[in-house]
N, CA, C and O atoms as a Tinker XYZ file with bonds, in Angstrom:
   320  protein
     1  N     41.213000   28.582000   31.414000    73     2
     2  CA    39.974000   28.843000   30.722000    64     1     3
     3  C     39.763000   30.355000   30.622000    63     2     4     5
     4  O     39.976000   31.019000   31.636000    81     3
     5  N     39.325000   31.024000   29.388000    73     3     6
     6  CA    39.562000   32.394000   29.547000    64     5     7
     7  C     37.645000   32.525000   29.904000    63     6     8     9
     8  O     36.667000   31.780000   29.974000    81     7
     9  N     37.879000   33.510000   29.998000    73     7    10
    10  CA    36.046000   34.137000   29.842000    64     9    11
    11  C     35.477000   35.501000   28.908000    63    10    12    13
    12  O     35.975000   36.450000   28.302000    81    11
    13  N     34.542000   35.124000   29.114000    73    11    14
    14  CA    34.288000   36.810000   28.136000    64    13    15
    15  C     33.897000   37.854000   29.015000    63    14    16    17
    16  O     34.004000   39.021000   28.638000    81    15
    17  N     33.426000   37.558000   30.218000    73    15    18
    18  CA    32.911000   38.454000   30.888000    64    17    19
    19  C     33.974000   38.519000   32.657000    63    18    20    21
    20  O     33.769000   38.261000   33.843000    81    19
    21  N     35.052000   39.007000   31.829000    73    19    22
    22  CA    36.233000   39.206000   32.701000    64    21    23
    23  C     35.752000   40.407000   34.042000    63    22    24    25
    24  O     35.637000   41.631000   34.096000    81    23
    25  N     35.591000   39.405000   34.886000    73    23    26
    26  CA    35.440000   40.098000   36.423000    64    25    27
    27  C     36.375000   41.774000   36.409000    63    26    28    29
    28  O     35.912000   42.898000   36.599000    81    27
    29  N     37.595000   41.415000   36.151000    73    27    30
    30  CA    38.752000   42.634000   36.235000    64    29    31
    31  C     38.649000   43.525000   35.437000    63    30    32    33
    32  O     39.203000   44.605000   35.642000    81    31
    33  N     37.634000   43.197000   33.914000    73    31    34
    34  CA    37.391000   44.364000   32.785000    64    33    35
    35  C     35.887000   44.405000   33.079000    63    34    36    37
    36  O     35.161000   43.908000   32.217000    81    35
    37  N     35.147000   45.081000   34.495000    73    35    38
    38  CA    33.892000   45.020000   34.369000    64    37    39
    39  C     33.289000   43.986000   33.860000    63    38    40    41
    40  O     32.349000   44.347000   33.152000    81    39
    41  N     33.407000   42.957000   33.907000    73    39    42
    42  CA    32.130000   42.288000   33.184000    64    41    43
    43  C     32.563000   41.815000   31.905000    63    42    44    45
    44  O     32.157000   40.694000   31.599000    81    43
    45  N     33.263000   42.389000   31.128000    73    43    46
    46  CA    33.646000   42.444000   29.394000    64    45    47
    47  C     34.613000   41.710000   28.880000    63    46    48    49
    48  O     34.711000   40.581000   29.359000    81    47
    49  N     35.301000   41.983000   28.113000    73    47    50
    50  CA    36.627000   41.087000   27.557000    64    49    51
    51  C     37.574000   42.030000   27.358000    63    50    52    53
    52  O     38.785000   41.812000   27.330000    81    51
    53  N     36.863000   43.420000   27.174000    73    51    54
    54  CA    38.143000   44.333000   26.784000    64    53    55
    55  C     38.632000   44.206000   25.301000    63    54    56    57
    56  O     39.827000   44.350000   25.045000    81    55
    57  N     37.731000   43.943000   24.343000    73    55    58
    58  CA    38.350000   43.912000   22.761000    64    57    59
    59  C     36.947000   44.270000   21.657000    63    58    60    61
    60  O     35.731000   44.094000   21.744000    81    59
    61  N     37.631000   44.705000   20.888000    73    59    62
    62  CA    36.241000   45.491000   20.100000    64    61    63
    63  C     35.655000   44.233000   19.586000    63    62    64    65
    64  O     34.425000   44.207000   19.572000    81    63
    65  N     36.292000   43.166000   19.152000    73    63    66
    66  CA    35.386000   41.738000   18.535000    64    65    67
    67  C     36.004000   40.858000   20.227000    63    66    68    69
    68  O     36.996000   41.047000   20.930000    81    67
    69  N     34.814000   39.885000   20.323000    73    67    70
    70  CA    34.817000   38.695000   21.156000    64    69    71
    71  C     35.185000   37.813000   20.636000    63    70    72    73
    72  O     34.622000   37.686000   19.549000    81    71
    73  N     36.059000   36.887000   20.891000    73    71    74
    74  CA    36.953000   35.249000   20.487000    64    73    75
    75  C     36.349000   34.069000   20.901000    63    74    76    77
    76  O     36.801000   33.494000   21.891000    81    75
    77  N     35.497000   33.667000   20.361000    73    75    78
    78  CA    34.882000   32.627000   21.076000    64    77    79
    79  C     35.676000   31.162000   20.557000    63    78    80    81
    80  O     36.868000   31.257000   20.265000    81    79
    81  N     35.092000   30.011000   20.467000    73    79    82
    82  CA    35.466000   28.801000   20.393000    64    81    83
    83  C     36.881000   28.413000   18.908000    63    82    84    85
    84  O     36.908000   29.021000   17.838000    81    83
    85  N     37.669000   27.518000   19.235000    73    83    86
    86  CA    38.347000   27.437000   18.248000    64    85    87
    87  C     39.277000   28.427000   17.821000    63    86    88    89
    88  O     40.072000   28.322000   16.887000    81    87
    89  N     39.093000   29.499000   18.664000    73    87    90
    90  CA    39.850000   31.100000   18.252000    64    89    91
    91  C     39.067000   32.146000   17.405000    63    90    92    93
    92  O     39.421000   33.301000   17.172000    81    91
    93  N     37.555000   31.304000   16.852000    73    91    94
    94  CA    37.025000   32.176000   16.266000    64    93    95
    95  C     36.814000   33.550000   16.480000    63    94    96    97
    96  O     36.842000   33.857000   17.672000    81    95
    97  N     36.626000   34.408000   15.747000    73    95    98
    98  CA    36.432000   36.061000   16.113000    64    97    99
    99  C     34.984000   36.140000   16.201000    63    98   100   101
   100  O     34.234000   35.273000   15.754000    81    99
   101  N     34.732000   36.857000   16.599000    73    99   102
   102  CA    32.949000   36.947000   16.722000    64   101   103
   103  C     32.436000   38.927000   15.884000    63   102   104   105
   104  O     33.051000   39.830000   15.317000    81   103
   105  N     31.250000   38.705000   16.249000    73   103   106
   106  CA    31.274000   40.333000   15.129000    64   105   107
   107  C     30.751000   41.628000   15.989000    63   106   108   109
   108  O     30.449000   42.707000   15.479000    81   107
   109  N     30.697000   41.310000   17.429000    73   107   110
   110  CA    30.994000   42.524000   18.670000    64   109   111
   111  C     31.910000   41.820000   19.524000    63   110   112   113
   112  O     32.714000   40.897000   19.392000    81   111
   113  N     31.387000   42.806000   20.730000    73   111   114
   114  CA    32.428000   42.246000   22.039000    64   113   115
   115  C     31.362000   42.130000   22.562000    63   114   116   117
   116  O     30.225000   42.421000   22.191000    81   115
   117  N     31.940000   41.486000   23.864000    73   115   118
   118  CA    30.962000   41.382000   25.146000    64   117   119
   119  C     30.696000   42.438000   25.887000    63   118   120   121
   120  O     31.545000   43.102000   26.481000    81   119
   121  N     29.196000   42.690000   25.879000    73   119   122
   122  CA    29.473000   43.411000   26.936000    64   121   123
   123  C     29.514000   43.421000   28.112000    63   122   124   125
   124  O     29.769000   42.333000   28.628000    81   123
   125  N     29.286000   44.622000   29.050000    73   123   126
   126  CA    28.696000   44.361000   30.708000    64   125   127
   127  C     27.917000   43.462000   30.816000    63   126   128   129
   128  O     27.104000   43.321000   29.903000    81   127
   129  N     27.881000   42.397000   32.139000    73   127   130
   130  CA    26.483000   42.338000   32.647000    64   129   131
   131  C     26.633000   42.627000   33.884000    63   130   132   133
   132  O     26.088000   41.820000   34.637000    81   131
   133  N     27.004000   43.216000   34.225000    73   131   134
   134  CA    26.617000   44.725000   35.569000    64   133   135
   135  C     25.574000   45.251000   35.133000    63   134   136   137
   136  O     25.491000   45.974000   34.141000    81   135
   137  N     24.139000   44.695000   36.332000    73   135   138
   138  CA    23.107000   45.400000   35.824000    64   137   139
   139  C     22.538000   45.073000   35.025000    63   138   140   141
   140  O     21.601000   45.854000   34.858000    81   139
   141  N     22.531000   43.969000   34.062000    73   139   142
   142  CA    21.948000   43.573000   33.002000    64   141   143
   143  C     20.554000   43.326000   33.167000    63   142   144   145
   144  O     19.693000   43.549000   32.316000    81   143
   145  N     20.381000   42.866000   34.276000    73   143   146
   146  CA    18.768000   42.231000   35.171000    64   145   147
   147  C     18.021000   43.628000   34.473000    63   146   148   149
   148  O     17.172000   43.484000   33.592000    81   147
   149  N     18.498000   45.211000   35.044000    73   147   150
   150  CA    17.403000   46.258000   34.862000    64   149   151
   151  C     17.544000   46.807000   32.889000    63   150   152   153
   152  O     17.052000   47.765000   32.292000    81   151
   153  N     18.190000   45.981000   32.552000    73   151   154
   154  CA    17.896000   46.511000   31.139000    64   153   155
   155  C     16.898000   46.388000   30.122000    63   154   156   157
   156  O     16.432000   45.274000   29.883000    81   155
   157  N     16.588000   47.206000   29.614000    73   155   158
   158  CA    14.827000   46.866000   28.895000    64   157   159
   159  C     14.967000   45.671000   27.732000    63   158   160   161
   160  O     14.153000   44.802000   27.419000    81   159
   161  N     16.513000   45.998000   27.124000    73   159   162
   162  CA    16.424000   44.383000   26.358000    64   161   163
   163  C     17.882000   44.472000   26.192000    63   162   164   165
   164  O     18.682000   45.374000   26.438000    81   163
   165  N     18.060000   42.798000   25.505000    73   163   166
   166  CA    19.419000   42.665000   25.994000    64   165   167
   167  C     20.321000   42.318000   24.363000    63   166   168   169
   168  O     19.762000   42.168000   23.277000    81   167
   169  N     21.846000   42.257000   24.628000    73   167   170
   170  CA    22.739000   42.148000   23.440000    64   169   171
   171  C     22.645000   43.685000   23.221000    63   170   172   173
   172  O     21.831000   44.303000   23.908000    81   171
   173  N     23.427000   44.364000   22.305000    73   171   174
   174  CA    23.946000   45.603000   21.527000    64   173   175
   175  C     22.600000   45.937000   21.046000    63   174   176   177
   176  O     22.069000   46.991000   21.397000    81   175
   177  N     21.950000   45.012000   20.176000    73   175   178
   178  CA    21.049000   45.219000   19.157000    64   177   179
   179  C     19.530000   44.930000   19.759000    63   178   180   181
   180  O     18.491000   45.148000   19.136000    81   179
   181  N     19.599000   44.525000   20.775000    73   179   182
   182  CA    18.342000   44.323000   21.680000    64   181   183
   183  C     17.349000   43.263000   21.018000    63   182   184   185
   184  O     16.130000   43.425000   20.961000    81   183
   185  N     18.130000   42.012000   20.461000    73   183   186
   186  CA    17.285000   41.070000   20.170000    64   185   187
   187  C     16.907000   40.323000   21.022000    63   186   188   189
   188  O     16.141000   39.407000   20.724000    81   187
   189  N     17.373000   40.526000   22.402000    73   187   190
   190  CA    16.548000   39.441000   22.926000    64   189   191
   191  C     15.806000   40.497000   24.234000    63   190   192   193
   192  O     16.406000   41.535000   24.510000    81   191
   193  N     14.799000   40.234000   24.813000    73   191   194
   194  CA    13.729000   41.005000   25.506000    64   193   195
   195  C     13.947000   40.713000   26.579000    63   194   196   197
   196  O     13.563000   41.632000   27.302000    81   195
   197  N     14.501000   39.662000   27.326000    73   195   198
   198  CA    14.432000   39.627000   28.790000    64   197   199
   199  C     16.155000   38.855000   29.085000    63   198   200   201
   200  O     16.773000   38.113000   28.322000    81   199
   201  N     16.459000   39.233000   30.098000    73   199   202
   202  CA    17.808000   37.910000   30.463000    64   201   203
   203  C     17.613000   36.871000   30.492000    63   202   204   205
   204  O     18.571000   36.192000   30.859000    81   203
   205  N     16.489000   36.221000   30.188000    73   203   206
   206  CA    16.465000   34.644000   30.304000    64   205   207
   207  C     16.398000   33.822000   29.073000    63   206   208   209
   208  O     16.636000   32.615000   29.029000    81   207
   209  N     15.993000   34.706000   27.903000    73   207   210
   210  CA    15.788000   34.449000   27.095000    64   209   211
   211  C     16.990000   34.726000   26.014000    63   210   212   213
   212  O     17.074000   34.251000   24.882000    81   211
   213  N     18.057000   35.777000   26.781000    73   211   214
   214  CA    19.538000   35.593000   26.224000    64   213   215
   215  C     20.633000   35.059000   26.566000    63   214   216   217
   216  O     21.802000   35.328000   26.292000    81   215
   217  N     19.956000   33.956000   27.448000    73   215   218
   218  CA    21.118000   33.571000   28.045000    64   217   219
   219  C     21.586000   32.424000   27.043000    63   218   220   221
   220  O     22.767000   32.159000   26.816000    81   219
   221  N     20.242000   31.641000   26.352000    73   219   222
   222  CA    20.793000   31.047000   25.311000    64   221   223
   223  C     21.167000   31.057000   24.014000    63   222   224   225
   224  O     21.121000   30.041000   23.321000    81   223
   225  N     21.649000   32.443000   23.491000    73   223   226
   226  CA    21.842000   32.565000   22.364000    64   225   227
   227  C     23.493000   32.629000   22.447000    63   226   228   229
   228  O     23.983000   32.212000   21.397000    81   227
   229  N     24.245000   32.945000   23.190000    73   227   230
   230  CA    25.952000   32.849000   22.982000    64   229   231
   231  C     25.827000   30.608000   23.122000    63   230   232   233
   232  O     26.642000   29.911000   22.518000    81   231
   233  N     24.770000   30.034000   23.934000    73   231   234
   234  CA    25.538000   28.683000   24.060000    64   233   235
   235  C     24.998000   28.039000   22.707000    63   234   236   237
   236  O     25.298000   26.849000   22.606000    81   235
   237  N     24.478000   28.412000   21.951000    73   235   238
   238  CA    23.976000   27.618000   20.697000    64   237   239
   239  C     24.742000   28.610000   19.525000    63   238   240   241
   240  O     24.599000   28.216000   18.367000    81   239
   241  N     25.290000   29.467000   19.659000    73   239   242
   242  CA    26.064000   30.417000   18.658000    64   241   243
   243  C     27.470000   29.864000   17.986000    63   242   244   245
   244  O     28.539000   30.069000   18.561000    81   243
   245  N     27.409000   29.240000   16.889000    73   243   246
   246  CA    28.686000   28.604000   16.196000    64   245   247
   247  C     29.873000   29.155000   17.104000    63   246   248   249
   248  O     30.551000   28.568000   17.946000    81   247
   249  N     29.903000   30.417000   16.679000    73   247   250
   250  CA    31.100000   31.431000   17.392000    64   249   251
   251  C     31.444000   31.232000   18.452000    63   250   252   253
   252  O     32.554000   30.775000   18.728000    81   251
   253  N     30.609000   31.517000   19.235000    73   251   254
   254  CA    30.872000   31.757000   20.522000    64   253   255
   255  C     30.971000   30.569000   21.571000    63   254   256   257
   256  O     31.908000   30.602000   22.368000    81   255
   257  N     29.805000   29.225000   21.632000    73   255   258
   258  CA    30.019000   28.458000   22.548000    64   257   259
   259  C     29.886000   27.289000   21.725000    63   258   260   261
   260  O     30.610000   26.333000   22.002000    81   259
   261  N     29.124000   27.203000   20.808000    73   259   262
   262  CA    28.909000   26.035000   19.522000    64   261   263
   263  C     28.294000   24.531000   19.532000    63   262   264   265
   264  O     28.498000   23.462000   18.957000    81   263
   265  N     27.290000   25.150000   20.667000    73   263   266
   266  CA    26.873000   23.519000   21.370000    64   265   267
   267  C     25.325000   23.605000   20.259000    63   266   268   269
   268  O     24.831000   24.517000   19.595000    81   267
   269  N     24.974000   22.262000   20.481000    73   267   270
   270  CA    24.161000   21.527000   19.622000    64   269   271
   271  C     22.756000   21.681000   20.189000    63   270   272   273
   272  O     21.700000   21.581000   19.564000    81   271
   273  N     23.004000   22.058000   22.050000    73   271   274
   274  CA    21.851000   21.992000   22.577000    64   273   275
   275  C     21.852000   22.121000   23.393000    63   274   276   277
   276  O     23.041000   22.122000   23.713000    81   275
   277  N     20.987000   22.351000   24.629000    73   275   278
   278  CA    21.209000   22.837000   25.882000    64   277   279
   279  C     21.335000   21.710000   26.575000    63   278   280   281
   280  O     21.761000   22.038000   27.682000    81   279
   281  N     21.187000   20.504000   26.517000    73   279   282
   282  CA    21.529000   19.534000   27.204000    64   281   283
   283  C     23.416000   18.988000   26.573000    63   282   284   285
   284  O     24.193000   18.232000   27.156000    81   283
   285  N     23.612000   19.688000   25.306000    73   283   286
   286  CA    25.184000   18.968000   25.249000    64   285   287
   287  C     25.912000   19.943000   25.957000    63   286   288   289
   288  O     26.829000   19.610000   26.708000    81   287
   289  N     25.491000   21.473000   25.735000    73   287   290
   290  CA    26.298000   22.175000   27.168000    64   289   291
   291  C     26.617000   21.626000   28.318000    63   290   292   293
   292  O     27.743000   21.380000   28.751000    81   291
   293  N     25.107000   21.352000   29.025000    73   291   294
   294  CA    25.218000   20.843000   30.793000    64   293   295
   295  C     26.079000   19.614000   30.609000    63   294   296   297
   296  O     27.108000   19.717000   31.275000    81   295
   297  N     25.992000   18.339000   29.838000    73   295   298
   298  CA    26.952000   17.246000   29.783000    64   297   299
   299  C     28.432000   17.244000   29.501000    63   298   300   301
   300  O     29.250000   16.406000   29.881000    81   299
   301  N     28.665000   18.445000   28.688000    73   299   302
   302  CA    30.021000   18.752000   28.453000    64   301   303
   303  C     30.854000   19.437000   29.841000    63   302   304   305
   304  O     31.977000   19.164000   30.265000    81   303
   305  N     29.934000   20.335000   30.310000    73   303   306
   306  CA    30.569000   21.244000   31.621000    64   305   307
   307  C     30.153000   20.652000   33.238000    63   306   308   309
   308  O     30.194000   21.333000   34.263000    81   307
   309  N     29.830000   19.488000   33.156000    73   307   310
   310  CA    29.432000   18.777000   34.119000    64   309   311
   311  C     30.120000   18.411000   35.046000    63   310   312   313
   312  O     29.756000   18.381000   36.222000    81   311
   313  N     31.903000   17.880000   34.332000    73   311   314
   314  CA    32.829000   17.382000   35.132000    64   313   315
   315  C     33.996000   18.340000   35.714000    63   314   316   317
   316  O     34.924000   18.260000   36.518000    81   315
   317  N     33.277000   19.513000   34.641000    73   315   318
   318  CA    34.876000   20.628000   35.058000    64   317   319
   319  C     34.995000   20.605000   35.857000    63   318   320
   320  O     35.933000   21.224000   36.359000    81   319
């Protein structure tokens, strides 16, 4: 299973675009979350205002995780 937020690359993926589901390309990278807790807002572009409130935008993101809903996430990753 790869990740985006590779422990060994800080936190990141190490690539100027992120690869999310299917092989798709995505249209940044990941960044840090080292520290993310003290940041005034979060993503590149600072659309989302707090960490809790970005945590669900990569699992509902075509690209990136492509789930339908926050309950088909938890049922899908339940048995890993």
């Amino acid at each position: 299973m790869r990740h985006c937020h590779d422990p060994a690359r800080a936190f990141t993926d190490g690539r100027p675009a992120s690869i999310g589901i299917h092989g798709r390309t995505g249209q940044r990278n990941a960044p840090t979350v080292l520290n993310a807790l003290y940041s005034k807002t979060q993503f590149w572009d600072g659309r989302a205002k707090t960490l809790e409130e970005q945590a669900g935008f990569p699992i509902f993101n075509p690209v990136e995780m492509g789930q339908p809903s926050l309950d088909a996430a938890v049922a899908k990753n339940r048995w890993r």
